[in-house]
Protein backbone atom coordinates (compact mmCIF):
# COMPACT_ATOMS: atom_id res chain seq x y z
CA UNK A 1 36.05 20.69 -53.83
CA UNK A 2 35.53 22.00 -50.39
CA UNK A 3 36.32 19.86 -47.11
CA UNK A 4 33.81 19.54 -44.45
CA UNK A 5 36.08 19.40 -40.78
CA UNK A 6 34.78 19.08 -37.80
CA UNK A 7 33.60 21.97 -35.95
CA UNK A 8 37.00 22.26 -33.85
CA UNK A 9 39.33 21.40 -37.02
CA UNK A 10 37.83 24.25 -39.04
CA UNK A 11 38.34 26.47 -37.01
CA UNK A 12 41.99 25.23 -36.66
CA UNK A 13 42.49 25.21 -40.43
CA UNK A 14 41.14 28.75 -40.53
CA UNK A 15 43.65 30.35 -38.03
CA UNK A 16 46.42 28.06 -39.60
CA UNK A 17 45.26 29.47 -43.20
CA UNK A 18 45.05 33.02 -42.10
CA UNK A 19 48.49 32.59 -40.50
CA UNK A 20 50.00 31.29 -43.79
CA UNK A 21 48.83 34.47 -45.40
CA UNK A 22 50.45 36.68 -42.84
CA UNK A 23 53.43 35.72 -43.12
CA UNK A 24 53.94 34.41 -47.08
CA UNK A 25 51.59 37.73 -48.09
CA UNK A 26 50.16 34.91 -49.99
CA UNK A 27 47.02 35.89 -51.93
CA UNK A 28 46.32 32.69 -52.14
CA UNK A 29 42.21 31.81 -50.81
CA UNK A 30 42.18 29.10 -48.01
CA UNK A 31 40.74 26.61 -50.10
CA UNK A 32 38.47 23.83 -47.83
CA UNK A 33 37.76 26.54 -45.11
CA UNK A 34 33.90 26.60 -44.92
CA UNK A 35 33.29 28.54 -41.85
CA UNK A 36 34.22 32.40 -41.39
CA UNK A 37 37.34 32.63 -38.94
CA UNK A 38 35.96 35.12 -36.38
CA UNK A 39 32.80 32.96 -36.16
CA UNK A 40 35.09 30.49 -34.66
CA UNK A 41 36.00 33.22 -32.26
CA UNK A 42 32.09 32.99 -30.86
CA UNK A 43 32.28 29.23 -30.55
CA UNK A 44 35.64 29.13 -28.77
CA UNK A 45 33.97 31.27 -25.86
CA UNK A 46 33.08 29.50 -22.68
CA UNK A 47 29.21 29.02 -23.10
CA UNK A 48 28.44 31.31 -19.67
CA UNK A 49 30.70 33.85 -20.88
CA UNK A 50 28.75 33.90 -24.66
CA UNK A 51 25.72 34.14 -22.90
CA UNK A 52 26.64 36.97 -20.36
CA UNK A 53 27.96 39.05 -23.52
CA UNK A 54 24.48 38.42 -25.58
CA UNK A 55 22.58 39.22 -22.04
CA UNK A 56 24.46 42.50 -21.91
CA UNK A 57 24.26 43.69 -25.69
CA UNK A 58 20.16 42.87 -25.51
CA UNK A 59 19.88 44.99 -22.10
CA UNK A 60 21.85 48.03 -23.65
CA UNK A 61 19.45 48.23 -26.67
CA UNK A 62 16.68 47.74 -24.62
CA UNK A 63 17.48 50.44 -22.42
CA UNK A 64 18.75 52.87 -24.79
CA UNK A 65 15.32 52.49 -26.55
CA UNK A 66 13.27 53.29 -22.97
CA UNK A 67 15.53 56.44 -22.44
CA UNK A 68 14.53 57.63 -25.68
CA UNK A 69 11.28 56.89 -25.65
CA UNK A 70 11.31 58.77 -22.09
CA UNK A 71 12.40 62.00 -23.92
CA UNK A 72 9.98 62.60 -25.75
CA UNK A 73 6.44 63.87 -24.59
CA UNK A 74 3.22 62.49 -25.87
CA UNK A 75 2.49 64.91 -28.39
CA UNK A 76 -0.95 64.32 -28.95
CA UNK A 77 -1.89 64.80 -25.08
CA UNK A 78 -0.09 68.21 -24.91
CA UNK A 79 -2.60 70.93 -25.78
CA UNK A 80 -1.23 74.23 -27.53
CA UNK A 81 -3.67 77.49 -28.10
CA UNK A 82 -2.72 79.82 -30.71
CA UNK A 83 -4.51 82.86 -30.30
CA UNK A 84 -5.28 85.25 -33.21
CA UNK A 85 -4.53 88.39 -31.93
CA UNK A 86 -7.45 91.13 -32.19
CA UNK A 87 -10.81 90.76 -34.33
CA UNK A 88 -12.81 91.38 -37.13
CA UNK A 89 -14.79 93.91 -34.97
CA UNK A 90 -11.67 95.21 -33.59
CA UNK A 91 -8.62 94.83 -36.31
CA UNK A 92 -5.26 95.99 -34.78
CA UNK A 93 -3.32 98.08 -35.99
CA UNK A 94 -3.24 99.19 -39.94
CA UNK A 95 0.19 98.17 -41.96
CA UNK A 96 2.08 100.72 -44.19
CA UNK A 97 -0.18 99.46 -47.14
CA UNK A 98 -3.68 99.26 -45.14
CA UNK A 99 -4.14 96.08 -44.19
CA UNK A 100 -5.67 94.85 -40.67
CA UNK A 101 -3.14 93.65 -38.40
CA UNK A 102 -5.55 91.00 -37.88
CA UNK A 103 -5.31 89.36 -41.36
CA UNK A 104 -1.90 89.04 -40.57
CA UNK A 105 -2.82 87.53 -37.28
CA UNK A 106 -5.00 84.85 -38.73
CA UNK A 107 -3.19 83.38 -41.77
CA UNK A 108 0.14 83.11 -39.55
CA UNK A 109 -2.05 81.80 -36.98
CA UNK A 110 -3.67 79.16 -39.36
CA UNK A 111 -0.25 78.19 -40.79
CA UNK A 112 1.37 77.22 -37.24
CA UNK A 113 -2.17 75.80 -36.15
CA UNK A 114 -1.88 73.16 -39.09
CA UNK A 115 1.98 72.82 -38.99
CA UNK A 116 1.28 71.77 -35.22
CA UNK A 117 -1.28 69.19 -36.04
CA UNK A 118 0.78 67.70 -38.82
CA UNK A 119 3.66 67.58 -35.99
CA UNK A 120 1.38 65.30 -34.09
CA UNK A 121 -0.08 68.17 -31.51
CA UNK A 122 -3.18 67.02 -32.39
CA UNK A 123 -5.05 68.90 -29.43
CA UNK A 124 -3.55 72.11 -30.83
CA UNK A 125 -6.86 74.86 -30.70
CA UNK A 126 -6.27 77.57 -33.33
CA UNK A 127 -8.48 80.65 -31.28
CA UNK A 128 -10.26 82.97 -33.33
CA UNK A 129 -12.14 85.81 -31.02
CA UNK A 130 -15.18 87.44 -31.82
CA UNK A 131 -16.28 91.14 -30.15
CA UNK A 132 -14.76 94.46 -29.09
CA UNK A 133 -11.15 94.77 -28.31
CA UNK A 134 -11.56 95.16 -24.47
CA UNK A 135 -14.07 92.87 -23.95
CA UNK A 136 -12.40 89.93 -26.51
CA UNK A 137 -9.44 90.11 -24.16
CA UNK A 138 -11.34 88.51 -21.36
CA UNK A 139 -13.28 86.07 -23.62
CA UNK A 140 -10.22 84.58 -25.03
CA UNK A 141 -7.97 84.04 -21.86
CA UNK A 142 -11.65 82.39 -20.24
CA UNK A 143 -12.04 79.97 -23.11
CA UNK A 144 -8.05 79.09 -23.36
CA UNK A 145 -8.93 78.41 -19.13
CA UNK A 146 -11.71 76.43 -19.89
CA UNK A 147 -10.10 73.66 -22.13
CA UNK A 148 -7.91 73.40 -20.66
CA UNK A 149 -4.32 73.72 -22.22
CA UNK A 150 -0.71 73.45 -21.35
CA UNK A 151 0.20 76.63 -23.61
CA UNK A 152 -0.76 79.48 -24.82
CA UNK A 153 0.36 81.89 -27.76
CA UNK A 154 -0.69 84.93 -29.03
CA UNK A 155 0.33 85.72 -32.39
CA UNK A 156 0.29 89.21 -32.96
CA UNK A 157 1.95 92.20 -35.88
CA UNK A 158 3.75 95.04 -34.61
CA UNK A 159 3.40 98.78 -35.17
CA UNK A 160 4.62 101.94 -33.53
CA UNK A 161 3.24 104.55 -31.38
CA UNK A 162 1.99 107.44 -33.48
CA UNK A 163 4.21 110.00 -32.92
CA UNK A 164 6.65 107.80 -35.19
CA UNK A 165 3.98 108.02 -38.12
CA UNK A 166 4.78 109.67 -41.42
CA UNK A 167 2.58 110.16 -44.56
CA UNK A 168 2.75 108.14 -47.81
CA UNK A 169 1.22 107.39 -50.35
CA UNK A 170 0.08 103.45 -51.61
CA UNK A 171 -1.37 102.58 -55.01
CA UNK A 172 -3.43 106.51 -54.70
CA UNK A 173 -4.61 105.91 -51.53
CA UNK A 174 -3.46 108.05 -48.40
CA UNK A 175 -1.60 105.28 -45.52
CA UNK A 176 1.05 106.02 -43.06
CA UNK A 177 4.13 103.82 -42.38
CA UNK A 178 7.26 104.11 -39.81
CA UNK A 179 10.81 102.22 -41.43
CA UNK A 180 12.34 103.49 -38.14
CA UNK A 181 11.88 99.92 -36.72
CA UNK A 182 11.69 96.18 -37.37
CA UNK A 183 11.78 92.72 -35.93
CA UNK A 184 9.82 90.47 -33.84
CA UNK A 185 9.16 90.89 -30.07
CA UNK A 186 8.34 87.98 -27.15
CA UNK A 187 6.26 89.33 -24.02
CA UNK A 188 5.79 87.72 -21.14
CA UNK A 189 4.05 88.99 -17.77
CA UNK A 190 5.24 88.41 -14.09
CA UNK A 191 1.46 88.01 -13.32
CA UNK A 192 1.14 84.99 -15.28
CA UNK A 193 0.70 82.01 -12.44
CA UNK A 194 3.70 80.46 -14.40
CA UNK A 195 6.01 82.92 -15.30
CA UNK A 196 9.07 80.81 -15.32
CA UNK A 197 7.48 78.41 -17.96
CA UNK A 198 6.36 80.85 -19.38
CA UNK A 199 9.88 82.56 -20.08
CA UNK A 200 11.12 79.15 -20.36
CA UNK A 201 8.90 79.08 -23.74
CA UNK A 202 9.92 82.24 -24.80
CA UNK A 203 13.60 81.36 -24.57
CA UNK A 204 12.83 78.55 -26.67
CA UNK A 205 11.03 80.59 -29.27
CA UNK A 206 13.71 83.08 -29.68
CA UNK A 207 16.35 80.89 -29.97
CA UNK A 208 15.09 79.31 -33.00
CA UNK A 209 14.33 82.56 -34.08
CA UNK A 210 17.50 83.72 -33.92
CA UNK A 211 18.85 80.81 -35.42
CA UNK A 212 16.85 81.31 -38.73
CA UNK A 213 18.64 84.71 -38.81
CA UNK A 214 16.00 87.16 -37.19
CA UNK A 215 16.77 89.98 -34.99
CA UNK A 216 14.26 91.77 -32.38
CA UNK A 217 12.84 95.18 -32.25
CA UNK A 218 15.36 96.83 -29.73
CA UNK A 219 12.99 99.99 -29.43
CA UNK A 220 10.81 98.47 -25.82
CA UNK A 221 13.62 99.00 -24.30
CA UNK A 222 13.91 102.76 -24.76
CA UNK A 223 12.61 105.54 -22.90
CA UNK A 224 11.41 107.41 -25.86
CA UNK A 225 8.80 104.69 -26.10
CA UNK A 226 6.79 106.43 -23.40
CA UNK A 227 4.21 104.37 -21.75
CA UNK A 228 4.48 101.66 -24.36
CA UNK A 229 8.83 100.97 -22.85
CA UNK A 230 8.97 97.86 -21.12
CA UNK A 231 11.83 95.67 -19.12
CA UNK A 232 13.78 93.68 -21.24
CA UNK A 233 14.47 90.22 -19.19
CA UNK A 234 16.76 88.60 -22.24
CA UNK A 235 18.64 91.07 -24.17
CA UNK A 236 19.76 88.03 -26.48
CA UNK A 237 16.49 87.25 -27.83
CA UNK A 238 14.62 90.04 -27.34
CA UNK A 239 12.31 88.74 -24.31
CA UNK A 240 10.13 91.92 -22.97
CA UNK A 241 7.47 92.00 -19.10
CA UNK A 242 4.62 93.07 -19.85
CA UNK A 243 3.06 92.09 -16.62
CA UNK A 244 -0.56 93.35 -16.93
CA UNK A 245 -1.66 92.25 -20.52
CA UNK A 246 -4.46 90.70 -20.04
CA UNK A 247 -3.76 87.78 -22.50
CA UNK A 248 -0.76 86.65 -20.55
CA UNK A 249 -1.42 87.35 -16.82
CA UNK A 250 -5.12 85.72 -16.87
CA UNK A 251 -4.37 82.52 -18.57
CA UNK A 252 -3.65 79.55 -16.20
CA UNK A 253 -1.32 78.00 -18.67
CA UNK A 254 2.62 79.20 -19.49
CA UNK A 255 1.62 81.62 -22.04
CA UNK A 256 3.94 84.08 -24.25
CA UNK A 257 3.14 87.05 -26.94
CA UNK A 258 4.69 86.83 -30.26
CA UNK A 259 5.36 90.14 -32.42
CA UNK A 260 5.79 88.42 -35.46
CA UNK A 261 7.15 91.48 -36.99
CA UNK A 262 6.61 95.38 -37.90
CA UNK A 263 3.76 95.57 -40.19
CA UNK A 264 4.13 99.55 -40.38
CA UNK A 265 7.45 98.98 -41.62
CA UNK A 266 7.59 99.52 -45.37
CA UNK A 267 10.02 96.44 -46.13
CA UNK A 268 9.06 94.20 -43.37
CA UNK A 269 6.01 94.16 -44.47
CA UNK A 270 6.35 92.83 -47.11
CA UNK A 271 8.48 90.17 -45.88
CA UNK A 272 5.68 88.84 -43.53
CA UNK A 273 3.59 88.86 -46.35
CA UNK A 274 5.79 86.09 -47.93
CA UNK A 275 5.22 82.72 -47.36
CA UNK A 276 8.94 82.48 -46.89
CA UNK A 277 9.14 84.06 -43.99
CA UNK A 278 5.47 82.75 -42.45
CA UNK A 279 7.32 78.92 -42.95
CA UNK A 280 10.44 80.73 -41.30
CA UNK A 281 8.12 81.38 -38.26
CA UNK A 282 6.20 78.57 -38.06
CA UNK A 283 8.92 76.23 -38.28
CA UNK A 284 10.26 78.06 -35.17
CA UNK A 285 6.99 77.92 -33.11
CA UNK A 286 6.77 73.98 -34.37
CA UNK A 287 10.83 73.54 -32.77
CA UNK A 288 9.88 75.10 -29.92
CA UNK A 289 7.07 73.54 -28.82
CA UNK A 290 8.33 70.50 -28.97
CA UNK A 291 11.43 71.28 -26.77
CA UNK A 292 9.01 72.25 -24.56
CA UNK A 293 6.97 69.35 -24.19
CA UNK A 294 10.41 67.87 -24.14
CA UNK A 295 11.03 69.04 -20.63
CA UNK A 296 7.74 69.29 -19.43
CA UNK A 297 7.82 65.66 -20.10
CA UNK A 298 11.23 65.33 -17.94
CA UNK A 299 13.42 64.62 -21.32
């Protein structure tokens, strides 16, 4: 039958019983002990001292939750464009098996679009260009202006110059392709009114492309590229100038290029065919963009 002691007894009898156990290694239970011992610890406090800990405990949490909330950017007010490189009038470049660049352009395009969304970038503009390759350049950059938006990028397939061409063969049909290469490529422009956002973005992007296990096409950087070589500004992941593409040095928003990868090249293409590698991608983009909010956001 268990004893009810006063408030100050119990907790007596529970340091007394916890004693006895101590020292006899009794396994014994401390029959008539209703109360917990280390709640008696809380009453035994002086009451401005209890208070002053329970004050202090509530103030941490409180302000550990407004830091973290302070991190983070408001998704849905942060507006990304991704821009579908080339058009139906105006393709791109052909892949080893025939296909527009621009198919490429728009399902990867689509994909990051709605992973974005999903994210909770739900201003995210998916930009899909009508016209003639010159004159769609100019129409895009003005409508990603007019929105306006805090980032822009282009999602575009690479190829090579055509001195690197050689003839094949694809299901009877005639096609050219180039294994020479491979790899994705990030271009920004020194025109771009941001540039250092800009880079800042591309950093972002090619870390977590790296960190899935890609690698960048090394060939910009080479001389035997002719007029299509450009500076490489990160040689760690694979960051290119290319200071007057139009794209990237008339938008008024941080804005970056992405080479997804070498379309021309046999095996690669394939590979960005697959929707492993299109999730592979897209869950980059979807990392990086919110790191970058992140900061924009002061996180």
């Amino acid at each position: 039958m268990q004893q009810y002691l006063p408030q100050m007894d119990l907790c007596a009898a529970s340091a007394a019983c916890l004693a006895r156990q101590s020292v006899l290694s009794s396994k014994m239970p401390c029959e008539g002990v209703c109360v917990p011992y280390m709640l008696c610890f809380w009453r035994l406090l002086p009451t401005s001292l209890l208070a002053l800990v329970l004050m202090t405990a509530s103030q941490i949490t409180t302000w550990s939750a407004e830091a973290g909330n302070a991190s983070k950017c408001d998704r849905s007010r942060f507006r990304v464009v991704v821009d579908v490189g080339h058009t139906v009038q105006a393709p791109g470049a052909l892949s080893a098996r025939s296909v527009p660049e621009y198919d490429f352009n728009l399902r990867l395009g689509q994909q990051i679009h709605q992973r974005l969304i999903a994210d909770g970038f739900t201003g995210t503009v998916l930009l899909v260009t009508e016209g003639e390759a010159r004159p769609s350049l100019f129409k895009r950059v003005a409508t990603a202006n007019e929105l306006p938006a805090d980032l822009l990028l282009s999602i575009h397939h690479d190829s090579v110059p055509d001195w690197f061409l050689e003839d094949w063969e694809f299901e009877g049909t005639p096609s050219h392709f180039s294994d020479r290469f491979s790899g994705y490529s990030l271009f920004v422009s020194g025109n771009n009114p941001d540039y250092d956002a800009s880079l800042l973005f591309a950093k972002l992007l090619g870390k977590q492309l790296k960190g899935r296990g890609l690698q960048y096409a090394r060939q910009y950087r080479e001389a035997f590229m002719g007029k299509y070589q450009h500076e490489l500004v990160d040689a760690d992941l694979g960051i290119y100038r290319y200071d007057p593409l139009i794209v990237l040095k008339e938008a008024k928003m941080p804005s970056v290029l992405l080479e997804a990868g070498s379309i021309i090249n046999r095996d690669e293409e394939l590979q960005m065919n697959s929707r492993k590698r299109r999730d592979l991608i897209t869950a980059s983009v979807k990392d990086a963009v919110r790191a970058f909010c992140d900061v924009g956001s002061g996180g």
